[in-house]
């Protein structure tokens, strides 16, 4: 059960968690997930303008079981269908996160901008982070 609701039986195809410097994609029909990363370097253009340039890109595969994938889906489903309107705020666009799922024909996404540590927004964001950090590196910001 998610919150006060029953788990929905949805035939999902792809799960996606995207932050400023990484994308995690989990496909229903693969026994692994993929983490794409791009480390960024802060480049000062002038006193008031800072840009971020990519300096290192990489890709990592990680093992994930059917049960873990289903748990990730239900956390994402709850995050997307029950967004939390948070007062959390961070400057410099820290804490941008996009979390979503696709059924193949429909994609649903919840985006949070400048929330700092996104893992503290709700119980589902915390559980999602805790499960994924046991499988791969994942950023809290």
PDB file of N, CA and C in Angstrom, residues 3-99:
ATOM      1  N   UNK A   3       0.868   5.103   0.885  1.00  0.00           N
ATOM      2  CA  UNK A   3       0.041   6.046   1.624  1.00  0.00           C
ATOM      3  C   UNK A   3      -1.216   5.343   2.087  1.00  0.00           C
ATOM      4  N   UNK A   4      -2.375   5.895   1.748  1.00  0.00           N
ATOM      5  CA  UNK A   4      -3.652   5.288   2.099  1.00  0.00           C
ATOM      6  C   UNK A   4      -4.287   4.582   0.918  1.00  0.00           C
ATOM      7  N   UNK A   5      -3.531   4.363  -0.158  1.00  0.00           N
ATOM      8  CA  UNK A   5      -4.109   3.792  -1.366  1.00  0.00           C
ATOM      9  C   UNK A   5      -3.504   2.429  -1.668  1.00  0.00           C
ATOM     10  N   UNK A   6      -4.279   1.639  -2.367  1.00  0.00           N
ATOM     11  CA  UNK A   6      -3.799   0.339  -2.815  1.00  0.00           C
ATOM     12  C   UNK A   6      -2.783   0.537  -3.942  1.00  0.00           C
ATOM     13  N   UNK A   7      -1.887  -0.412  -4.096  1.00  0.00           N
ATOM     14  CA  UNK A   7      -0.950  -0.375  -5.210  1.00  0.00           C
ATOM     15  C   UNK A   7      -1.728  -0.591  -6.501  1.00  0.00           C
ATOM     16  N   UNK A   8      -1.461   0.224  -7.495  1.00  0.00           N
ATOM     17  CA  UNK A   8      -2.100   0.092  -8.794  1.00  0.00           C
ATOM     18  C   UNK A   8      -1.326  -0.924  -9.623  1.00  0.00           C
ATOM     19  N   UNK A   9      -2.053  -1.670 -10.412  1.00  0.00           N
ATOM     20  CA  UNK A   9      -1.420  -2.609 -11.326  1.00  0.00           C
ATOM     21  C   UNK A   9      -1.254  -1.904 -12.665  1.00  0.00           C
ATOM     22  N   UNK A  10      -0.071  -1.361 -12.888  1.00  0.00           N
ATOM     23  CA  UNK A  10       0.227  -0.626 -14.110  1.00  0.00           C
ATOM     24  C   UNK A  10       1.380  -1.333 -14.798  1.00  0.00           C
ATOM     25  N   UNK A  11       1.229  -1.538 -16.073  1.00  0.00           N
ATOM     26  CA  UNK A  11       2.282  -2.197 -16.844  1.00  0.00           C
ATOM     27  C   UNK A  11       3.301  -1.134 -17.270  1.00  0.00           C
ATOM     28  N   UNK A  12       4.246  -0.842 -16.377  1.00  0.00           N
ATOM     29  CA  UNK A  12       5.251   0.166 -16.678  1.00  0.00           C
ATOM     30  C   UNK A  12       6.348  -0.432 -17.543  1.00  0.00           C
ATOM     31  N   UNK A  13       7.044   0.431 -18.277  1.00  0.00           N
ATOM     32  CA  UNK A  13       8.124  -0.021 -19.144  1.00  0.00           C
ATOM     33  C   UNK A  13       9.479   0.537 -18.702  1.00  0.00           C
ATOM     34  N   UNK A  14       9.523   1.834 -18.368  1.00  0.00           N
ATOM     35  CA  UNK A  14      10.784   2.488 -18.040  1.00  0.00           C
ATOM     36  C   UNK A  14      10.617   3.402 -16.833  1.00  0.00           C
ATOM     37  N   UNK A  15      11.619   3.397 -15.957  1.00  0.00           N
ATOM     38  CA  UNK A  15      11.679   4.298 -14.810  1.00  0.00           C
ATOM     39  C   UNK A  15      12.881   5.209 -15.010  1.00  0.00           C
ATOM     40  N   UNK A  16      12.734   6.491 -14.644  1.00  0.00           N
ATOM     41  CA  UNK A  16      13.818   7.445 -14.905  1.00  0.00           C
ATOM     42  C   UNK A  16      13.927   8.437 -13.751  1.00  0.00           C
ATOM     43  N   UNK A  17      15.153   8.613 -13.257  1.00  0.00           N
ATOM     44  CA  UNK A  17      15.469   9.602 -12.230  1.00  0.00           C
ATOM     45  C   UNK A  17      16.600  10.449 -12.805  1.00  0.00           C
ATOM     46  N   UNK A  18      16.358  11.754 -12.937  1.00  0.00           N
ATOM     47  CA  UNK A  18      17.336  12.623 -13.583  1.00  0.00           C
ATOM     48  C   UNK A  18      17.642  13.830 -12.698  1.00  0.00           C
ATOM     49  N   UNK A  19      18.932  14.023 -12.425  1.00  0.00           N
ATOM     50  CA  UNK A  19      19.381  15.192 -11.668  1.00  0.00           C
ATOM     51  C   UNK A  19      20.318  16.004 -12.556  1.00  0.00           C
ATOM     52  N   UNK A  20      20.939  17.017 -11.981  1.00  0.00           N
ATOM     53  CA  UNK A  20      21.805  17.889 -12.770  1.00  0.00           C
ATOM     54  C   UNK A  20      22.957  17.128 -13.420  1.00  0.00           C
ATOM     55  N   UNK A  21      23.480  16.103 -12.738  1.00  0.00           N
ATOM     56  CA  UNK A  21      24.668  15.448 -13.287  1.00  0.00           C
ATOM     57  C   UNK A  21      24.538  13.944 -13.483  1.00  0.00           C
ATOM     58  N   UNK A  22      23.324  13.401 -13.386  1.00  0.00           N
ATOM     59  CA  UNK A  22      23.196  11.973 -13.658  1.00  0.00           C
ATOM     60  C   UNK A  22      21.773  11.607 -14.053  1.00  0.00           C
ATOM     61  N   UNK A  23      21.691  10.513 -14.787  1.00  0.00           N
ATOM     62  CA  UNK A  23      20.406   9.958 -15.189  1.00  0.00           C
ATOM     63  C   UNK A  23      20.443   8.474 -14.862  1.00  0.00           C
ATOM     64  N   UNK A  24      19.425   8.009 -14.153  1.00  0.00           N
ATOM     65  CA  UNK A  24      19.296   6.584 -13.868  1.00  0.00           C
ATOM     66  C   UNK A  24      18.068   6.083 -14.612  1.00  0.00           C
ATOM     67  N   UNK A  25      18.254   5.026 -15.402  1.00  0.00           N
ATOM     68  CA  UNK A  25      17.162   4.450 -16.178  1.00  0.00           C
ATOM     69  C   UNK A  25      17.060   2.970 -15.843  1.00  0.00           C
ATOM     70  N   UNK A  26      15.843   2.543 -15.534  1.00  0.00           N
ATOM     71  CA  UNK A  26      15.582   1.135 -15.242  1.00  0.00           C
ATOM     72  C   UNK A  26      14.498   0.669 -16.198  1.00  0.00           C
ATOM     73  N   UNK A  27      14.801  -0.373 -16.953  1.00  0.00           N
ATOM     74  CA  UNK A  27      13.860  -0.948 -17.907  1.00  0.00           C
ATOM     75  C   UNK A  27      13.235  -2.191 -17.292  1.00  0.00           C
ATOM     76  N   UNK A  28      11.938  -2.325 -17.428  1.00  0.00           N
ATOM     77  CA  UNK A  28      11.195  -3.453 -16.847  1.00  0.00           C
ATOM     78  C   UNK A  28      11.766  -4.802 -17.296  1.00  0.00           C
ATOM     79  N   UNK A  29      12.220  -4.869 -18.533  1.00  0.00           N
ATOM     80  CA  UNK A  29      12.588  -6.163 -19.111  1.00  0.00           C
ATOM     81  C   UNK A  29      14.087  -6.443 -19.113  1.00  0.00           C
ATOM     82  N   UNK A  30      14.860  -5.641 -18.417  1.00  0.00           N
ATOM     83  CA  UNK A  30      16.294  -5.884 -18.278  1.00  0.00           C
ATOM     84  C   UNK A  30      16.593  -6.217 -16.825  1.00  0.00           C
ATOM     85  N   UNK A  31      17.649  -6.997 -16.577  1.00  0.00           N
ATOM     86  CA  UNK A  31      17.996  -7.355 -15.196  1.00  0.00           C
ATOM     87  C   UNK A  31      19.071  -6.427 -14.631  1.00  0.00           C
ATOM     88  N   UNK A  32      19.186  -5.260 -15.222  1.00  0.00           N
ATOM     89  CA  UNK A  32      20.141  -4.264 -14.749  1.00  0.00           C
ATOM     90  C   UNK A  32      19.554  -2.869 -14.972  1.00  0.00           C
ATOM     91  N   UNK A  33      20.112  -1.917 -14.275  1.00  0.00           N
ATOM     92  CA  UNK A  33      19.792  -0.514 -14.497  1.00  0.00           C
ATOM     93  C   UNK A  33      21.017   0.172 -15.062  1.00  0.00           C
ATOM     94  N   UNK A  34      20.839   1.369 -15.588  1.00  0.00           N
ATOM     95  CA  UNK A  34      21.935   2.119 -16.185  1.00  0.00           C
ATOM     96  C   UNK A  34      22.011   3.484 -15.513  1.00  0.00           C
ATOM     97  N   UNK A  35      23.227   3.854 -15.133  1.00  0.00           N
ATOM     98  CA  UNK A  35      23.452   5.185 -14.560  1.00  0.00           C
ATOM     99  C   UNK A  35      24.420   5.929 -15.463  1.00  0.00           C
ATOM    100  N   UNK A  36      23.938   7.001 -16.084  1.00  0.00           N
ATOM    101  CA  UNK A  36      24.785   7.885 -16.879  1.00  0.00           C
ATOM    102  C   UNK A  36      25.177   9.063 -16.008  1.00  0.00           C
ATOM    103  N   UNK A  37      26.445   9.400 -16.008  1.00  0.00           N
ATOM    104  CA  UNK A  37      26.898  10.522 -15.192  1.00  0.00           C
ATOM    105  C   UNK A  37      27.639  11.538 -16.039  1.00  0.00           C
ATOM    106  N   UNK A  38      27.650  12.725 -15.535  1.00  0.00           N
ATOM    107  CA  UNK A  38      28.421  13.792 -16.152  1.00  0.00           C
ATOM    108  C   UNK A  38      28.853  14.720 -15.031  1.00  0.00           C
ATOM    109  N   UNK A  39      30.119  14.633 -14.639  1.00  0.00           N
ATOM    110  CA  UNK A  39      30.618  15.540 -13.614  1.00  0.00           C
ATOM    111  C   UNK A  39      30.793  16.922 -14.230  1.00  0.00           C
ATOM    112  N   UNK A  40      30.509  17.919 -13.422  1.00  0.00           N
ATOM    113  CA  UNK A  40      30.542  19.289 -13.922  1.00  0.00           C
ATOM    114  C   UNK A  40      31.614  20.105 -13.217  1.00  0.00           C
ATOM    115  N   UNK A  41      32.166  21.035 -13.952  1.00  0.00           N
ATOM    116  CA  UNK A  41      33.156  21.961 -13.405  1.00  0.00           C
ATOM    117  C   UNK A  41      32.554  23.364 -13.453  1.00  0.00           C
ATOM    118  N   UNK A  42      32.655  24.056 -12.323  1.00  0.00           N
ATOM    119  CA  UNK A  42      32.145  25.427 -12.251  1.00  0.00           C
ATOM    120  C   UNK A  42      33.113  26.356 -12.967  1.00  0.00           C
ATOM    121  N   UNK A  43      32.599  27.126 -13.909  1.00  0.00           N
ATOM    122  CA  UNK A  43      33.414  28.075 -14.662  1.00  0.00           C
ATOM    123  C   UNK A  43      32.830  29.469 -14.448  1.00  0.00           C
ATOM    124  N   UNK A  44      33.628  30.354 -13.880  1.00  0.00           N
ATOM    125  CA  UNK A  44      33.160  31.729 -13.627  1.00  0.00           C
ATOM    126  C   UNK A  44      33.370  32.550 -14.899  1.00  0.00           C
ATOM    127  N   UNK A  45      32.269  33.041 -15.453  1.00  0.00           N
ATOM    128  CA  UNK A  45      32.323  33.868 -16.659  1.00  0.00           C
ATOM    129  C   UNK A  45      32.666  35.311 -16.286  1.00  0.00           C
ATOM    130  N   UNK A  46      31.996  35.814 -15.269  1.00  0.00           N
ATOM    131  CA  UNK A  46      32.307  37.126 -14.697  1.00  0.00           C
ATOM    132  C   UNK A  46      31.835  37.115 -13.248  1.00  0.00           C
ATOM    133  N   UNK A  47      31.778  38.275 -12.605  1.00  0.00           N
ATOM    134  CA  UNK A  47      31.434  38.323 -11.179  1.00  0.00           C
ATOM    135  C   UNK A  47      30.070  37.730 -10.863  1.00  0.00           C
ATOM    136  N   UNK A  48      29.136  37.855 -11.776  1.00  0.00           N
ATOM    137  CA  UNK A  48      27.773  37.413 -11.472  1.00  0.00           C
ATOM    138  C   UNK A  48      27.300  36.217 -12.294  1.00  0.00           C
ATOM    139  N   UNK A  49      28.102  35.738 -13.215  1.00  0.00           N
ATOM    140  CA  UNK A  49      27.670  34.633 -14.078  1.00  0.00           C
ATOM    141  C   UNK A  49      28.595  33.432 -13.901  1.00  0.00           C
ATOM    142  N   UNK A  50      27.981  32.304 -13.563  1.00  0.00           N
ATOM    143  CA  UNK A  50      28.719  31.045 -13.432  1.00  0.00           C
ATOM    144  C   UNK A  50      28.074  30.032 -14.366  1.00  0.00           C
ATOM    145  N   UNK A  51      28.882  29.326 -15.121  1.00  0.00           N
ATOM    146  CA  UNK A  51      28.392  28.247 -15.969  1.00  0.00           C
ATOM    147  C   UNK A  51      29.004  26.943 -15.497  1.00  0.00           C
ATOM    148  N   UNK A  52      28.349  25.858 -15.837  1.00  0.00           N
ATOM    149  CA  UNK A  52      28.856  24.532 -15.494  1.00  0.00           C
ATOM    150  C   UNK A  52      29.170  23.790 -16.786  1.00  0.00           C
ATOM    151  N   UNK A  53      30.401  23.352 -16.903  1.00  0.00           N
ATOM    152  CA  UNK A  53      30.868  22.644 -18.098  1.00  0.00           C
ATOM    153  C   UNK A  53      31.115  21.179 -17.755  1.00  0.00           C
ATOM    154  N   UNK A  54      30.718  20.265 -18.645  1.00  0.00           N
ATOM    155  CA  UNK A  54      30.982  18.845 -18.397  1.00  0.00           C
ATOM    156  C   UNK A  54      32.473  18.541 -18.462  1.00  0.00           C
ATOM    157  N   UNK A  55      32.970  17.734 -17.505  1.00  0.00           N
ATOM    158  CA  UNK A  55      34.395  17.381 -17.513  1.00  0.00           C
ATOM    159  C   UNK A  55      34.631  15.873 -17.564  1.00  0.00           C
ATOM    160  N   UNK A  56      33.665  15.086 -17.156  1.00  0.00           N
ATOM    161  CA  UNK A  56      33.865  13.638 -17.141  1.00  0.00           C
ATOM    162  C   UNK A  56      32.517  12.958 -17.315  1.00  0.00           C
ATOM    163  N   UNK A  57      32.419  12.147 -18.319  1.00  0.00           N
ATOM    164  CA  UNK A  57      31.174  11.423 -18.568  1.00  0.00           C
ATOM    165  C   UNK A  57      31.426   9.939 -18.370  1.00  0.00           C
ATOM    166  N   UNK A  58      30.410   9.251 -17.901  1.00  0.00           N
ATOM    167  CA  UNK A  58      30.574   7.823 -17.692  1.00  0.00           C
ATOM    168  C   UNK A  58      29.241   7.104 -17.682  1.00  0.00           C
ATOM    169  N   UNK A  59      29.308   5.800 -17.769  1.00  0.00           N
ATOM    170  CA  UNK A  59      28.108   4.978 -17.725  1.00  0.00           C
ATOM    171  C   UNK A  59      28.406   3.746 -16.893  1.00  0.00           C
ATOM    172  N   UNK A  60      27.446   3.380 -16.067  1.00  0.00           N
ATOM    173  CA  UNK A  60      27.610   2.231 -15.185  1.00  0.00           C
ATOM    174  C   UNK A  60      26.335   1.401 -15.230  1.00  0.00           C
ATOM    175  N   UNK A  61      26.510   0.099 -15.253  1.00  0.00           N
ATOM    176  CA  UNK A  61      25.373  -0.813 -15.161  1.00  0.00           C
ATOM    177  C   UNK A  61      25.344  -1.369 -13.748  1.00  0.00           C
ATOM    178  N   UNK A  62      24.143  -1.552 -13.207  1.00  0.00           N
ATOM    179  CA  UNK A  62      24.022  -2.120 -11.868  1.00  0.00           C
ATOM    180  C   UNK A  62      22.908  -3.158 -11.859  1.00  0.00           C
ATOM    181  N   UNK A  63      23.115  -4.199 -11.062  1.00  0.00           N
ATOM    182  CA  UNK A  63      22.122  -5.265 -10.949  1.00  0.00           C
ATOM    183  C   UNK A  63      20.936  -4.790 -10.132  1.00  0.00           C
ATOM    184  N   UNK A  64      19.749  -5.224 -10.548  1.00  0.00           N
ATOM    185  CA  UNK A  64      18.538  -4.895  -9.804  1.00  0.00           C
ATOM    186  C   UNK A  64      17.526  -6.014 -10.035  1.00  0.00           C
ATOM    187  N   UNK A  65      16.931  -6.502  -8.961  1.00  0.00           N
ATOM    188  CA  UNK A  65      15.995  -7.624  -9.050  1.00  0.00           C
ATOM    189  C   UNK A  65      14.607  -7.139  -9.461  1.00  0.00           C
ATOM    190  N   UNK A  66      13.758  -8.087  -9.846  1.00  0.00           N
ATOM    191  CA  UNK A  66      12.366  -7.763 -10.183  1.00  0.00           C
ATOM    192  C   UNK A  66      11.664  -7.095  -9.009  1.00  0.00           C
ATOM    193  N   UNK A  67      11.862  -7.639  -7.823  1.00  0.00           N
ATOM    194  CA  UNK A  67      11.221  -7.087  -6.631  1.00  0.00           C
ATOM    195  C   UNK A  67      11.701  -5.654  -6.370  1.00  0.00           C
ATOM    196  N   UNK A  68      12.996  -5.411  -6.528  1.00  0.00           N
ATOM    197  CA  UNK A  68      13.533  -4.060  -6.336  1.00  0.00           C
ATOM    198  C   UNK A  68      12.991  -3.100  -7.392  1.00  0.00           C
ATOM    199  N   UNK A  69      12.902  -3.564  -8.640  1.00  0.00           N
ATOM    200  CA  UNK A  69      12.347  -2.719  -9.698  1.00  0.00           C
ATOM    201  C   UNK A  69      10.900  -2.360  -9.399  1.00  0.00           C
ATOM    202  N   UNK A  70      10.126  -3.329  -8.936  1.00  0.00           N
ATOM    203  CA  UNK A  70       8.733  -3.044  -8.593  1.00  0.00           C
ATOM    204  C   UNK A  70       8.640  -2.057  -7.435  1.00  0.00           C
ATOM    205  N   UNK A  71       9.525  -2.178  -6.452  1.00  0.00           N
ATOM    206  CA  UNK A  71       9.543  -1.212  -5.344  1.00  0.00           C
ATOM    207  C   UNK A  71       9.886   0.180  -5.857  1.00  0.00           C
ATOM    208  N   UNK A  72      10.896   0.282  -6.723  1.00  0.00           N
ATOM    209  CA  UNK A  72      11.261   1.573  -7.308  1.00  0.00           C
ATOM    210  C   UNK A  72      10.060   2.154  -8.047  1.00  0.00           C
ATOM    211  N   UNK A  73       9.361   1.307  -8.822  1.00  0.00           N
ATOM    212  CA  UNK A  73       8.176   1.795  -9.536  1.00  0.00           C
ATOM    213  C   UNK A  73       7.147   2.359  -8.571  1.00  0.00           C
ATOM    214  N   UNK A  74       6.822   1.650  -7.514  1.00  0.00           N
ATOM    215  CA  UNK A  74       5.785   2.126  -6.596  1.00  0.00           C
ATOM    216  C   UNK A  74       6.200   3.406  -5.873  1.00  0.00           C
ATOM    217  N   UNK A  75       7.473   3.563  -5.548  1.00  0.00           N
ATOM    218  CA  UNK A  75       7.936   4.828  -4.966  1.00  0.00           C
ATOM    219  C   UNK A  75       7.777   5.956  -5.987  1.00  0.00           C
ATOM    220  N   UNK A  76       8.203   5.693  -7.221  1.00  0.00           N
ATOM    221  CA  UNK A  76       8.085   6.704  -8.272  1.00  0.00           C
ATOM    222  C   UNK A  76       6.619   7.014  -8.556  1.00  0.00           C
ATOM    223  N   UNK A  77       5.788   5.994  -8.623  1.00  0.00           N
ATOM    224  CA  UNK A  77       4.359   6.198  -8.859  1.00  0.00           C
ATOM    225  C   UNK A  77       3.765   7.115  -7.790  1.00  0.00           C
ATOM    226  N   UNK A  78       4.122   6.872  -6.536  1.00  0.00           N
ATOM    227  CA  UNK A  78       3.612   7.703  -5.443  1.00  0.00           C
ATOM    228  C   UNK A  78       4.130   9.137  -5.555  1.00  0.00           C
ATOM    229  N   UNK A  79       5.400   9.304  -5.883  1.00  0.00           N
ATOM    230  CA  UNK A  79       5.984  10.641  -6.029  1.00  0.00           C
ATOM    231  C   UNK A  79       5.280  11.409  -7.148  1.00  0.00           C
ATOM    232  N   UNK A  80       5.029  10.735  -8.269  1.00  0.00           N
ATOM    233  CA  UNK A  80       4.431  11.382  -9.438  1.00  0.00           C
ATOM    234  C   UNK A  80       2.950  11.683  -9.225  1.00  0.00           C
ATOM    235  N   UNK A  81       2.229  10.770  -8.629  1.00  0.00           N
ATOM    236  CA  UNK A  81       0.777  10.949  -8.493  1.00  0.00           C
ATOM    237  C   UNK A  81       0.373  11.696  -7.230  1.00  0.00           C
ATOM    238  N   UNK A  82       1.290  11.855  -6.285  1.00  0.00           N
ATOM    239  CA  UNK A  82       1.029  12.603  -5.050  1.00  0.00           C
ATOM    240  C   UNK A  82       2.157  13.593  -4.784  1.00  0.00           C
ATOM    241  N   UNK A  83       2.349  14.573  -5.667  1.00  0.00           N
ATOM    242  CA  UNK A  83       3.467  15.500  -5.469  1.00  0.00           C
ATOM    243  C   UNK A  83       3.315  16.283  -4.170  1.00  0.00           C
ATOM    244  N   UNK A  84       4.438  16.508  -3.528  1.00  0.00           N
ATOM    245  CA  UNK A  84       4.466  17.287  -2.292  1.00  0.00           C
ATOM    246  C   UNK A  84       4.815  18.725  -2.667  1.00  0.00           C
ATOM    247  N   UNK A  85       3.988  19.636  -2.244  1.00  0.00           N
ATOM    248  CA  UNK A  85       4.257  21.052  -2.483  1.00  0.00           C
ATOM    249  C   UNK A  85       5.087  21.551  -1.309  1.00  0.00           C
ATOM    250  N   UNK A  86       6.381  21.517  -1.500  1.00  0.00           N
ATOM    251  CA  UNK A  86       7.324  21.741  -0.411  1.00  0.00           C
ATOM    252  C   UNK A  86       7.760  23.199  -0.303  1.00  0.00           C
ATOM    253  N   UNK A  87       8.130  23.577   0.891  1.00  0.00           N
ATOM    254  CA  UNK A  87       8.704  24.900   1.149  1.00  0.00           C
ATOM    255  C   UNK A  87      10.230  24.853   1.075  1.00  0.00           C
ATOM    256  N   UNK A  88      10.793  23.647   0.871  1.00  0.00           N
ATOM    257  CA  UNK A  88      12.249  23.521   0.766  1.00  0.00           C
ATOM    258  C   UNK A  88      12.748  24.375  -0.384  1.00  0.00           C
ATOM    259  N   UNK A  89      13.834  25.087  -0.151  1.00  0.00           N
ATOM    260  CA  UNK A  89      14.398  25.916  -1.205  1.00  0.00           C
ATOM    261  C   UNK A  89      15.907  26.007  -1.031  1.00  0.00           C
ATOM    262  N   UNK A  90      16.602  25.930  -2.145  1.00  0.00           N
ATOM    263  CA  UNK A  90      18.056  26.085  -2.138  1.00  0.00           C
ATOM    264  C   UNK A  90      18.430  27.031  -3.271  1.00  0.00           C
ATOM    265  N   UNK A  91      19.475  27.790  -3.061  1.00  0.00           N
ATOM    266  CA  UNK A  91      19.911  28.727  -4.089  1.00  0.00           C
ATOM    267  C   UNK A  91      20.782  28.023  -5.119  1.00  0.00           C
ATOM    268  N   UNK A  92      21.085  28.717  -6.177  1.00  0.00           N
ATOM    269  CA  UNK A  92      21.975  28.223  -7.248  1.00  0.00           C
ATOM    270  C   UNK A  92      21.439  26.959  -7.908  1.00  0.00           C
ATOM    271  N   UNK A  93      20.143  26.782  -7.890  1.00  0.00           N
ATOM    272  CA  UNK A  93      19.494  25.652  -8.564  1.00  0.00           C
ATOM    273  C   UNK A  93      19.923  24.300  -8.016  1.00  0.00           C
ATOM    274  N   UNK A  94      20.326  24.259  -6.759  1.00  0.00           N
ATOM    275  CA  UNK A  94      20.739  22.997  -6.149  1.00  0.00           C
ATOM    276  C   UNK A  94      19.495  22.174  -5.848  1.00  0.00           C
ATOM    277  N   UNK A  95      19.523  20.933  -6.236  1.00  0.00           N
ATOM    278  CA  UNK A  95      18.419  20.042  -5.916  1.00  0.00           C
ATOM    279  C   UNK A  95      17.358  19.960  -6.986  1.00  0.00           C
ATOM    280  N   UNK A  96      17.745  20.043  -8.251  1.00  0.00           N
ATOM    281  CA  UNK A  96      16.792  19.824  -9.332  1.00  0.00           C
ATOM    282  C   UNK A  96      16.712  18.330  -9.595  1.00  0.00           C
ATOM    283  N   UNK A  97      15.502  17.799  -9.575  1.00  0.00           N
ATOM    284  CA  UNK A  97      15.323  16.363  -9.786  1.00  0.00           C
ATOM    285  C   UNK A  97      14.054  16.135 -10.599  1.00  0.00           C
ATOM    286  N   UNK A  98      14.133  15.204 -11.519  1.00  0.00           N
ATOM    287  CA  UNK A  98      12.991  14.805 -12.330  1.00  0.00           C
ATOM    288  C   UNK A  98      12.822  13.304 -12.146  1.00  0.00           C
ATOM    289  N   UNK A  99      11.630  12.890 -11.740  1.00  0.00           N
ATOM    290  CA  UNK A  99      11.367  11.488 -11.427  1.00  0.00           C
ATOM    291  C   UNK A  99      10.134  11.071 -12.205  1.00  0.00           C
TER     292      UNK A  99
END
